mmCIF file of C-alpha atoms in Angstrom:
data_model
loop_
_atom_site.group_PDB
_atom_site.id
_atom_site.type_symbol
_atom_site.label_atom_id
_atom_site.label_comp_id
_atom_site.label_asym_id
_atom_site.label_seq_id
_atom_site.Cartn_x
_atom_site.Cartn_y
_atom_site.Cartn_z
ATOM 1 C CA UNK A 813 102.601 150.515 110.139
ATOM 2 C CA UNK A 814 102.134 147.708 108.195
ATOM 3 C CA UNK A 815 98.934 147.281 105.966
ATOM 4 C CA UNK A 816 96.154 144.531 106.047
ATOM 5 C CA UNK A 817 95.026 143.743 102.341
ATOM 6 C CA UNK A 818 91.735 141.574 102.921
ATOM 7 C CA UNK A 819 90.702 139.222 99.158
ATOM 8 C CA UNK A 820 88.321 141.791 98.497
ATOM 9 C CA UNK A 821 91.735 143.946 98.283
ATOM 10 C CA UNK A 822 93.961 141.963 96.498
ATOM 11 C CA UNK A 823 90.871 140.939 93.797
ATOM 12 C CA UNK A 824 90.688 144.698 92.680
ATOM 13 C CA UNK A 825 94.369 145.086 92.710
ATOM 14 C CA UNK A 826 95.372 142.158 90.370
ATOM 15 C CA UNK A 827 95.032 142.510 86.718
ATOM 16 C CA UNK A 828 95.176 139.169 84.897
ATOM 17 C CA UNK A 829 96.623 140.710 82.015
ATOM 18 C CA UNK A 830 99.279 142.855 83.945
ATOM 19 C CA UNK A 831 99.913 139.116 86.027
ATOM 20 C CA UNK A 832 100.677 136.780 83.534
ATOM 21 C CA UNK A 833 103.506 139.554 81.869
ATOM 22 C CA UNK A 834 104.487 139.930 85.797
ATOM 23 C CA UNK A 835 104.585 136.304 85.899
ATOM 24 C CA UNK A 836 106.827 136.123 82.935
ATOM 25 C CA UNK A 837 109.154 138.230 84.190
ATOM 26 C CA UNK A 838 109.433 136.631 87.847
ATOM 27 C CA UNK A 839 110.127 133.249 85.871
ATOM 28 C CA UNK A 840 112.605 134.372 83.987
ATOM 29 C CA UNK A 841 114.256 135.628 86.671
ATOM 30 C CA UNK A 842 113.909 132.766 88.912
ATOM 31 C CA UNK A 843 115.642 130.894 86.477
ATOM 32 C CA UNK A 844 118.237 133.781 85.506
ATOM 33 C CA UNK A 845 119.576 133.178 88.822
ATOM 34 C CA UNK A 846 118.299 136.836 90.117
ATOM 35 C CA UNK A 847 115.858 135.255 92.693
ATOM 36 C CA UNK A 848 116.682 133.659 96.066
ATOM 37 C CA UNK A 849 114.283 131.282 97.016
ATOM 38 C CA UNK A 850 114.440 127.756 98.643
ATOM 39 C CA UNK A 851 112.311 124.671 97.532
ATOM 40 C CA UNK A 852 109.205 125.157 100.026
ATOM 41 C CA UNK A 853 109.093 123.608 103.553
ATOM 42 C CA UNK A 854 106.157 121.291 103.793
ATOM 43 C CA UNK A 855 104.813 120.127 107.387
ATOM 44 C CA UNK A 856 102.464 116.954 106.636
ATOM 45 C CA UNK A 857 99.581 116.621 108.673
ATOM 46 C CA UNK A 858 98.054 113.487 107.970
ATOM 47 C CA UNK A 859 97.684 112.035 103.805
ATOM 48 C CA UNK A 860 97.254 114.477 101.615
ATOM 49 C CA UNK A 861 96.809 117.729 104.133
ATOM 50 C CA UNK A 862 99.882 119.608 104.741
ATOM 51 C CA UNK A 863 101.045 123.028 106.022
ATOM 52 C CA UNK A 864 103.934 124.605 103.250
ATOM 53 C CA UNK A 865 106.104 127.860 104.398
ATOM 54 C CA UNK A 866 107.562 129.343 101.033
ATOM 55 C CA UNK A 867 109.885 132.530 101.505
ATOM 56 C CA UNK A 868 111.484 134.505 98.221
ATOM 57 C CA UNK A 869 113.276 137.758 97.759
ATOM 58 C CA UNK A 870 112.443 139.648 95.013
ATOM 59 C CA UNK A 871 115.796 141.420 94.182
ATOM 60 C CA UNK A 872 114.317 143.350 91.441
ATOM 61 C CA UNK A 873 111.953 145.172 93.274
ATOM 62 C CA UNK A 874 114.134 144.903 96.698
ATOM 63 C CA UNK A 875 111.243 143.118 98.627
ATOM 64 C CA UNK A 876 111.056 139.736 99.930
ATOM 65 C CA UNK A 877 108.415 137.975 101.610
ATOM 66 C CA UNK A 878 106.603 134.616 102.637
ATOM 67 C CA UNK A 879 103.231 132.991 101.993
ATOM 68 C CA UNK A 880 102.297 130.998 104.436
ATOM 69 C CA UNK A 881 99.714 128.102 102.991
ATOM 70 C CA UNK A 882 97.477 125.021 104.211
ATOM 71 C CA UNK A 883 95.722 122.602 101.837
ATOM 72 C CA UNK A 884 93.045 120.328 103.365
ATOM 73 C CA UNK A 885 91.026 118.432 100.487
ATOM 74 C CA UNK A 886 88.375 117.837 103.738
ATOM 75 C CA UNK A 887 87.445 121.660 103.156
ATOM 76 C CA UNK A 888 85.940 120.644 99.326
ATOM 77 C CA UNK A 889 81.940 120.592 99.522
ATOM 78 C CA UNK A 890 82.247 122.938 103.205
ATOM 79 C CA UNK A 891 81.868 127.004 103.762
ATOM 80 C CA UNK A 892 86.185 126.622 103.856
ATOM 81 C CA UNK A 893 88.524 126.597 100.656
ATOM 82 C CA UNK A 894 91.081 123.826 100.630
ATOM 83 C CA UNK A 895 93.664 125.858 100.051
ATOM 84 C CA UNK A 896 94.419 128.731 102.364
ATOM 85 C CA UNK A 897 97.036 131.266 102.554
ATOM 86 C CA UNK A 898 98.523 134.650 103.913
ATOM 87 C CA UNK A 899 101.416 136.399 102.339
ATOM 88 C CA UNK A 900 103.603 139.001 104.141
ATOM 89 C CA UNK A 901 105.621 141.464 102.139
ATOM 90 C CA UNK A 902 108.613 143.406 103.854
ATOM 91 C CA UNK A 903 111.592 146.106 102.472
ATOM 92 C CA UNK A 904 114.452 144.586 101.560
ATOM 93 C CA UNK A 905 116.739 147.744 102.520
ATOM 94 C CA UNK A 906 115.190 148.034 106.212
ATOM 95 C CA UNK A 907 113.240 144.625 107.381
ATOM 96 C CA UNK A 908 110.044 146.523 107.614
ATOM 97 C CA UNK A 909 107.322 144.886 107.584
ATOM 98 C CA UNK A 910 104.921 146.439 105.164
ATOM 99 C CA UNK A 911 101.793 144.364 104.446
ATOM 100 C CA UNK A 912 100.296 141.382 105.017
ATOM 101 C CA UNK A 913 97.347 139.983 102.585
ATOM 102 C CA UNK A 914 95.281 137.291 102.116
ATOM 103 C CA UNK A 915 97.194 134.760 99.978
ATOM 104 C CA UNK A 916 94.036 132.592 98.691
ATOM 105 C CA UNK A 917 93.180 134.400 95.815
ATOM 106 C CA UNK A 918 96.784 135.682 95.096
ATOM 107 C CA UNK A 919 97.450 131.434 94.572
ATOM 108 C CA UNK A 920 94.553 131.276 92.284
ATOM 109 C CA UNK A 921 95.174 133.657 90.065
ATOM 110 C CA UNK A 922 99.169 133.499 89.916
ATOM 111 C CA UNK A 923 98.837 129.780 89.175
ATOM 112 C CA UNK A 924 96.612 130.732 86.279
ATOM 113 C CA UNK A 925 98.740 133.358 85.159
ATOM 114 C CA UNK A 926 101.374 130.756 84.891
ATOM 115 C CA UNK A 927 99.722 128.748 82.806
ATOM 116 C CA UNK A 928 98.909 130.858 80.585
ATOM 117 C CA UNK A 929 102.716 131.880 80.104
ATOM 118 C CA UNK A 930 103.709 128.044 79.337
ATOM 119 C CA UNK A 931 100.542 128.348 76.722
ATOM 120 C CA UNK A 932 102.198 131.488 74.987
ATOM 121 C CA UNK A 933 105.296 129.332 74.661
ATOM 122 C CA UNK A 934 104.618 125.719 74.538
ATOM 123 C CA UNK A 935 100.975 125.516 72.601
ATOM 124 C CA UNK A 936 100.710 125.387 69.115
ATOM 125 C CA UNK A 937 99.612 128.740 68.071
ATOM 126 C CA UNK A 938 96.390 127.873 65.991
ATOM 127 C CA UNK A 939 95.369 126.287 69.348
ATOM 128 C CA UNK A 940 91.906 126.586 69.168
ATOM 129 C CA UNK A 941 89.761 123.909 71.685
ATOM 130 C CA UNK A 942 90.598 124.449 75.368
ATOM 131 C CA UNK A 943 89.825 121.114 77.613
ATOM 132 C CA UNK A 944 89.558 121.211 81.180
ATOM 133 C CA UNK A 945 89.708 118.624 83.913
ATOM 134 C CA UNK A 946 87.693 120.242 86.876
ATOM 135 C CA UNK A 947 85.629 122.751 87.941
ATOM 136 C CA UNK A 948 86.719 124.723 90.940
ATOM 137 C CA UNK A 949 88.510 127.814 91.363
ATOM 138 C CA UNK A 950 91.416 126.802 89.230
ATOM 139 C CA UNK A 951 89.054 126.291 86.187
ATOM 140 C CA UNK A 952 87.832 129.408 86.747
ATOM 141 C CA UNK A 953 91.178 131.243 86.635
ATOM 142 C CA UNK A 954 91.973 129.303 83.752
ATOM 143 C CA UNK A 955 89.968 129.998 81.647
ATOM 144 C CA UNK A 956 89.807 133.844 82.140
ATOM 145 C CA UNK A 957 93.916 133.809 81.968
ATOM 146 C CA UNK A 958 94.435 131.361 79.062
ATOM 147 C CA UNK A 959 91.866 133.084 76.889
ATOM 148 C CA UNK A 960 94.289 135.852 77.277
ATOM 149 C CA UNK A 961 97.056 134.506 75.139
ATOM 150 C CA UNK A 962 95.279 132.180 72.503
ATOM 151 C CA UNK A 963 91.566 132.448 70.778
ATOM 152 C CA UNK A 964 89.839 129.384 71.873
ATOM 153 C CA UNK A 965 86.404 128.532 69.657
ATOM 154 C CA UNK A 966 85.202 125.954 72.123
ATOM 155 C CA UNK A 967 86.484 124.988 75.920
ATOM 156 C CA UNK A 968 85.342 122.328 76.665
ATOM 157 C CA UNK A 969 85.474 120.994 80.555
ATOM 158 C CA UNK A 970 84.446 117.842 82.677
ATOM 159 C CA UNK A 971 84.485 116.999 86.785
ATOM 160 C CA UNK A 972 83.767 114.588 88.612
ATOM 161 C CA UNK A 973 81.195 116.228 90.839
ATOM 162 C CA UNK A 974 78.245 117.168 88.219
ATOM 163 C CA UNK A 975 77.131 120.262 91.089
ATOM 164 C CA UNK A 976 80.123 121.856 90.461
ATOM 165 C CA UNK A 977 80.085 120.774 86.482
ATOM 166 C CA UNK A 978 77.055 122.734 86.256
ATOM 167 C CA UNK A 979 77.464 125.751 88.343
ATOM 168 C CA UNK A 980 80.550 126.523 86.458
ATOM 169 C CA UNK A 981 79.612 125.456 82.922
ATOM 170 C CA UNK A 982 76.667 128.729 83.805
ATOM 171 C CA UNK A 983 78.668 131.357 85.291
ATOM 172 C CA UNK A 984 81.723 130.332 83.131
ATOM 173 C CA UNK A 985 82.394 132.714 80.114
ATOM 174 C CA UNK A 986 80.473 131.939 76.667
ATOM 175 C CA UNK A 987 81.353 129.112 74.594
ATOM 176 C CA UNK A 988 81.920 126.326 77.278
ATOM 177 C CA UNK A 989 80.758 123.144 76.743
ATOM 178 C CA UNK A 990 79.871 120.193 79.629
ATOM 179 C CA UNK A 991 81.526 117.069 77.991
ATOM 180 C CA UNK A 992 80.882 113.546 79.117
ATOM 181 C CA UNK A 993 83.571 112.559 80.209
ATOM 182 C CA UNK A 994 87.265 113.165 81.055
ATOM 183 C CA UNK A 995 88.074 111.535 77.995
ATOM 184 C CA UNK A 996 85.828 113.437 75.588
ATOM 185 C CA UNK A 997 86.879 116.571 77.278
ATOM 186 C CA UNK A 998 90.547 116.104 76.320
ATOM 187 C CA UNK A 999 90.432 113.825 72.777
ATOM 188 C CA UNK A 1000 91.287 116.794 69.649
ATOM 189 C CA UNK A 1001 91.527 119.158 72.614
ATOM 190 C CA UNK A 1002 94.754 121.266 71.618
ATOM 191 C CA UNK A 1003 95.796 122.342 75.585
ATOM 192 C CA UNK A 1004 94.379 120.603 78.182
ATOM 193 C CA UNK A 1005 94.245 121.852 81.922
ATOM 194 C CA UNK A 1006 94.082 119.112 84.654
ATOM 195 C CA UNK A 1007 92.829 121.458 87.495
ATOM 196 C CA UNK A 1008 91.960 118.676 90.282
ATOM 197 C CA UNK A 1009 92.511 117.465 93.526
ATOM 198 C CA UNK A 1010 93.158 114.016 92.741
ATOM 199 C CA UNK A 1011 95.961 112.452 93.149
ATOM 200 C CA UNK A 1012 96.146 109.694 90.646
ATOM 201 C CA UNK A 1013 95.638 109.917 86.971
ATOM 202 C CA UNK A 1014 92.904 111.165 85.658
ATOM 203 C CA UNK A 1015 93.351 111.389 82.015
ATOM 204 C CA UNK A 1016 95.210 108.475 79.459
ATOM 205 C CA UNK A 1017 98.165 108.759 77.450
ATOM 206 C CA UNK A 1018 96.481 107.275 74.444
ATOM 207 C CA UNK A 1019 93.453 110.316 74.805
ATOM 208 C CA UNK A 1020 96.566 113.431 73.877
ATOM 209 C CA UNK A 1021 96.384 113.688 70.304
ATOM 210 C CA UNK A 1022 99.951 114.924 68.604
ATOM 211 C CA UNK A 1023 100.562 118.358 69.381
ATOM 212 C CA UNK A 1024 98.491 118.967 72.119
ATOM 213 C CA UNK A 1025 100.009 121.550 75.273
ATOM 214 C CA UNK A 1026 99.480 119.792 78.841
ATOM 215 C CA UNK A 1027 99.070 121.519 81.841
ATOM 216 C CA UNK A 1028 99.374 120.180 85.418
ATOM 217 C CA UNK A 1029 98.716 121.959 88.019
ATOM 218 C CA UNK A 1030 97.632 119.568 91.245
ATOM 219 C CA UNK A 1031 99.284 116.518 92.444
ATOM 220 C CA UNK A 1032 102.371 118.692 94.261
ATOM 221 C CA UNK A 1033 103.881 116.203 96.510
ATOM 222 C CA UNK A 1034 106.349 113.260 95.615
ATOM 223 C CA UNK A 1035 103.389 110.377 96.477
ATOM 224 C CA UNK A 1036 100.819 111.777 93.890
ATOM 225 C CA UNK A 1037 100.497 111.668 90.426
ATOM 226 C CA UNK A 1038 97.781 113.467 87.599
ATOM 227 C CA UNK A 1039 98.831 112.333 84.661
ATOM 228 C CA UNK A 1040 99.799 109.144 82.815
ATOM 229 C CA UNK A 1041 103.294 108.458 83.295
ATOM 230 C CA UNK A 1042 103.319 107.123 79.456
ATOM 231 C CA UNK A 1043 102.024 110.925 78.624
ATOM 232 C CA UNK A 1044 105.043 112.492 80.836
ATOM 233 C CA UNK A 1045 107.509 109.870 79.084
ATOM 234 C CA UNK A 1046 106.298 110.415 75.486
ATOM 235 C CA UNK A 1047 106.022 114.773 76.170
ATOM 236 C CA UNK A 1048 109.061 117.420 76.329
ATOM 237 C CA UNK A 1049 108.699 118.401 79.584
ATOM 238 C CA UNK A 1050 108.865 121.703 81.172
ATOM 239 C CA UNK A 1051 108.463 122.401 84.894
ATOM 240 C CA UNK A 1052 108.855 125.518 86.921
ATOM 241 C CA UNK A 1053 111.789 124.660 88.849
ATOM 242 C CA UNK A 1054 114.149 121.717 88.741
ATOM 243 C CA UNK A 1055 115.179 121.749 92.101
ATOM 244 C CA UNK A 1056 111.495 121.955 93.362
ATOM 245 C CA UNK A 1057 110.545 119.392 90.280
ATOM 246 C CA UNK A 1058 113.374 116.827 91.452
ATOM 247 C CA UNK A 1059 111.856 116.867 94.895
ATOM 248 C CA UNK A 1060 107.881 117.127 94.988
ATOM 249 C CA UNK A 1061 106.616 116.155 91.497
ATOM 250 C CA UNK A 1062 105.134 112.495 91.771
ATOM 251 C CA UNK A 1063 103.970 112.948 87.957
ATOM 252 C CA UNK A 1064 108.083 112.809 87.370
ATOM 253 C CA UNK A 1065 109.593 110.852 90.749
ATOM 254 C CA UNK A 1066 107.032 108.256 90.381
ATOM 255 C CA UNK A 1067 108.034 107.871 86.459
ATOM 256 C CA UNK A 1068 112.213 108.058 87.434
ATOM 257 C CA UNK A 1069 111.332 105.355 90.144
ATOM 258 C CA UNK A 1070 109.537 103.271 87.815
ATOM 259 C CA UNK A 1071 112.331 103.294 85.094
ATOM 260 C CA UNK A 1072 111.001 105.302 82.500
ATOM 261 C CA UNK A 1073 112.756 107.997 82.268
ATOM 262 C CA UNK A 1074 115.974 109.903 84.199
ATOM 263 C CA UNK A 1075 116.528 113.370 85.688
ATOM 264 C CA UNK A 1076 117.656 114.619 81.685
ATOM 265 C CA UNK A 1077 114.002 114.224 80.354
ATOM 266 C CA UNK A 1078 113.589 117.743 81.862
ATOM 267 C CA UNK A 1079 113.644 119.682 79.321
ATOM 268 C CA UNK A 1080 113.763 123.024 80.096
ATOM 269 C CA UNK A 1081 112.488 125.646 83.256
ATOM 270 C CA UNK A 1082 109.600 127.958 81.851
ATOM 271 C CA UNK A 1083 111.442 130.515 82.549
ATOM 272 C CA UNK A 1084 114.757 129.371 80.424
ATOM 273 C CA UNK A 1085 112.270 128.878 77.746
ATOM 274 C CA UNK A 1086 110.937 132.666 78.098
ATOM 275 C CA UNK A 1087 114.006 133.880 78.007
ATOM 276 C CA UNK A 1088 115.468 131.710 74.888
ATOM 277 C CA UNK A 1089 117.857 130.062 76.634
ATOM 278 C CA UNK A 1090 115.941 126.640 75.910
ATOM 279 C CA UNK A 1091 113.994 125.658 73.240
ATOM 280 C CA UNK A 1092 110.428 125.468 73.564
ATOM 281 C CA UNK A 1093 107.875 124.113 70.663
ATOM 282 C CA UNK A 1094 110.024 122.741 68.380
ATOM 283 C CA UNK A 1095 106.888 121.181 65.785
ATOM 284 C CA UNK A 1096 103.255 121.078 65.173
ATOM 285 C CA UNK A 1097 103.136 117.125 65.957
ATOM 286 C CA UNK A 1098 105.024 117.745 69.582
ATOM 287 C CA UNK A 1099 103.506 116.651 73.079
ATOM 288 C CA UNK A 1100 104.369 119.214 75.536
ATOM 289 C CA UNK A 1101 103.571 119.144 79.323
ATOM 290 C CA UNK A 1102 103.799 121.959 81.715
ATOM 291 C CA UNK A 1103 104.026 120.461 85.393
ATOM 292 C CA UNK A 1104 103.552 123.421 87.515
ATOM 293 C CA UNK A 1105 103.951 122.946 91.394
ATOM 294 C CA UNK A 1106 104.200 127.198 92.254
ATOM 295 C CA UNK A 1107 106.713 129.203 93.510
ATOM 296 C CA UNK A 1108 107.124 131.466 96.030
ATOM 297 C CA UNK A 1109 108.969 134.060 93.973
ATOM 298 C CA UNK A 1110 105.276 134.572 91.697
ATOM 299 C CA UNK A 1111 103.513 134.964 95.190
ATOM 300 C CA UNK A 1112 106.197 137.670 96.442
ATOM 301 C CA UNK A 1113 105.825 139.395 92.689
ATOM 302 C CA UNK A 1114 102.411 138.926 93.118
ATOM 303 C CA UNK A 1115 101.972 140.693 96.498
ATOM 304 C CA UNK A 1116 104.036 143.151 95.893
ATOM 305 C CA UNK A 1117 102.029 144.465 92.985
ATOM 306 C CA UNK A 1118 98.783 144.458 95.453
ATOM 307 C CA UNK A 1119 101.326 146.500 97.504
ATOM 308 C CA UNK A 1120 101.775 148.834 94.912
ATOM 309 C CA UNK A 1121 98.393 149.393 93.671
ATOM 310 C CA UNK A 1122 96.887 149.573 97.476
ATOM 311 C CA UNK A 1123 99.637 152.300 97.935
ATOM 312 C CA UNK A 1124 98.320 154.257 94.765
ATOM 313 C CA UNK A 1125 93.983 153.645 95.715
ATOM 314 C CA UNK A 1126 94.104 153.792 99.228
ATOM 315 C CA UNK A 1127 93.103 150.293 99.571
ATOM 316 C CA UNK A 1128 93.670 148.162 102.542
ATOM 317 C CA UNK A 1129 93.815 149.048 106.692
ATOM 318 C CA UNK A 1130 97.073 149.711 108.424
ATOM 319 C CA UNK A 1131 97.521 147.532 111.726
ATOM 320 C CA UNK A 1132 99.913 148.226 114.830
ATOM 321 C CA UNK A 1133 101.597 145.179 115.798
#
């Protein structure tokens, strides 16, 4: 029988550390070619609320699975998170199903783990000031997963909504700072983390100092944008996946539309750049942007390292179907 791994379940199986090196490796095999996985399918259900399916097979550990996610910006400021998701988790060998877990916190933290992989590869490594664009879960994760990989002195963050500004600036770990604005947040910051909902720009080209490690992680359909496109023009650019890039990234269709750039001024996958099989920093004074739009191979890895740990504790309830 199948096991049921509630949030409560997957939050004491995942260790950030042990994520972001499982993350690493599920990159580098996605783009090693050892993954099978197809750009997700997304069901729109009115402007900017959609329904995405997002199947992988994990050929390393001979499991494959699917999360299954919704993302309804009405749910900010309500009892519901805007993004909701399950994951199920079967044997490659035999089809069997063998668990299905909540997928809201496994997006959460694998998105952060992420991001703290393109930080190990494409910040400078004196980075030292952290600047964050928002203040919800993904802020949260951030900063407990980027901390990880680089010794910040100050993190400074900024949102829009000065409740959630405050709540988080409190329960956030020491040394972050409430700046005034979105610009003060990210001038001399040395990686910046836009961790929003919006869907247009919210920071300036002309606010990135030289050298300076972007990460993007909203804006994941072809009509929306987070960044200036002069900052994705100016940056070498690394995304998760090309194919998934080429077809939901506004931050780089919108740009290719507008006639700044072509389908070349991708630079590299992460996971090429993990590997050494692209370059990644190349000089102190270089721009680099991460635009991350998730994958379902890090949500398969993901699960299936609850799976693992829940077989070891004992955690989780099995359910007939």
């Amino acid at each position: 029988m199948p096991l049921w791994l509630s949030e409560r379940d997957v939050r004491a199986a995942l260790s950030m550390q042990e994520l972001i090196e499982a993350m690493e490796s599920a990159l580098i095999a996605f783009s090693s070619g050892r993954v099978v996985q197809p750009v997700r399918m997304t069901l729109e259900l009115r402007e900017r609320a959609f329904f995405a399916l997002m199947p992988a097979y994990d050929k390393e550990h001979a499991l494959f699975g699917a999360k299954l996610v919704t993302v309804i910006p009405e749910n900010h400021g309500t009892a519901l998170p805007s993004h909701q998701a399950m994951v199920s988790l079967s044997d490659a060998a035999t089809g069997e199903l063998l668990a299905l877990m909540d997928g809201r916190y496994i997006t959460e933290a694998r998105t952060a783990a992420v991001s703290a992989v393109s930080v190990r590869h494409l910040a400078r490594r004196d980075a030292a000031v952290l600047g964050i664009i928002g203040s919800g879960v993904q802020a949260y994760s951030h900063v407990q997963a980027l901390t990880l990989v680089r010794a910040f002195r100050e993190i400074r963050v900024w949102s829009p909504n000065p409740v959630h500004l405050q709540k988080f600036a409190a329960s956030a770990s020491a040394g972050v700072r409430v700046a005034g604005s979105a610009e003060e947040a990210v001038r001399g910051a040395d990686v910046v983390v836009l961790a929003t909902a919006s869907v247009e720009p919210v920071i300036e080209d002309r606010w990135v100092a030289a050298g300076t490690h972007v990460i993007g992680v909203g804006a994941c359909r072809p009509t929306q944008r987070e960044m200036d496109p002069d900052l994705v023009a100016r940056s070498y650019l690394v995304v998760d996946s090309r194919a998934a890039a080429l077809q939901e990234s506004g931050d780089i269709l919108l740009a290719m539309q507008e006639g700044r750039f072509g389908e070349v001024h991708i630079g590299a996958e992460l996971g090429e750049v993990a590997c050494g099989v692209k370059r990644g920093r190349i000089g102190a004074d270089e721009v680099t942007v991460f635009k991350s739009l998730g994958l379902a191979i890090e949500d398969v890895v993901s699960a299936g390292l609850v799976y693992r740990s829940a077989q070891k504790t004992g955690r989780g309830t099995q359910i007939s179907l």
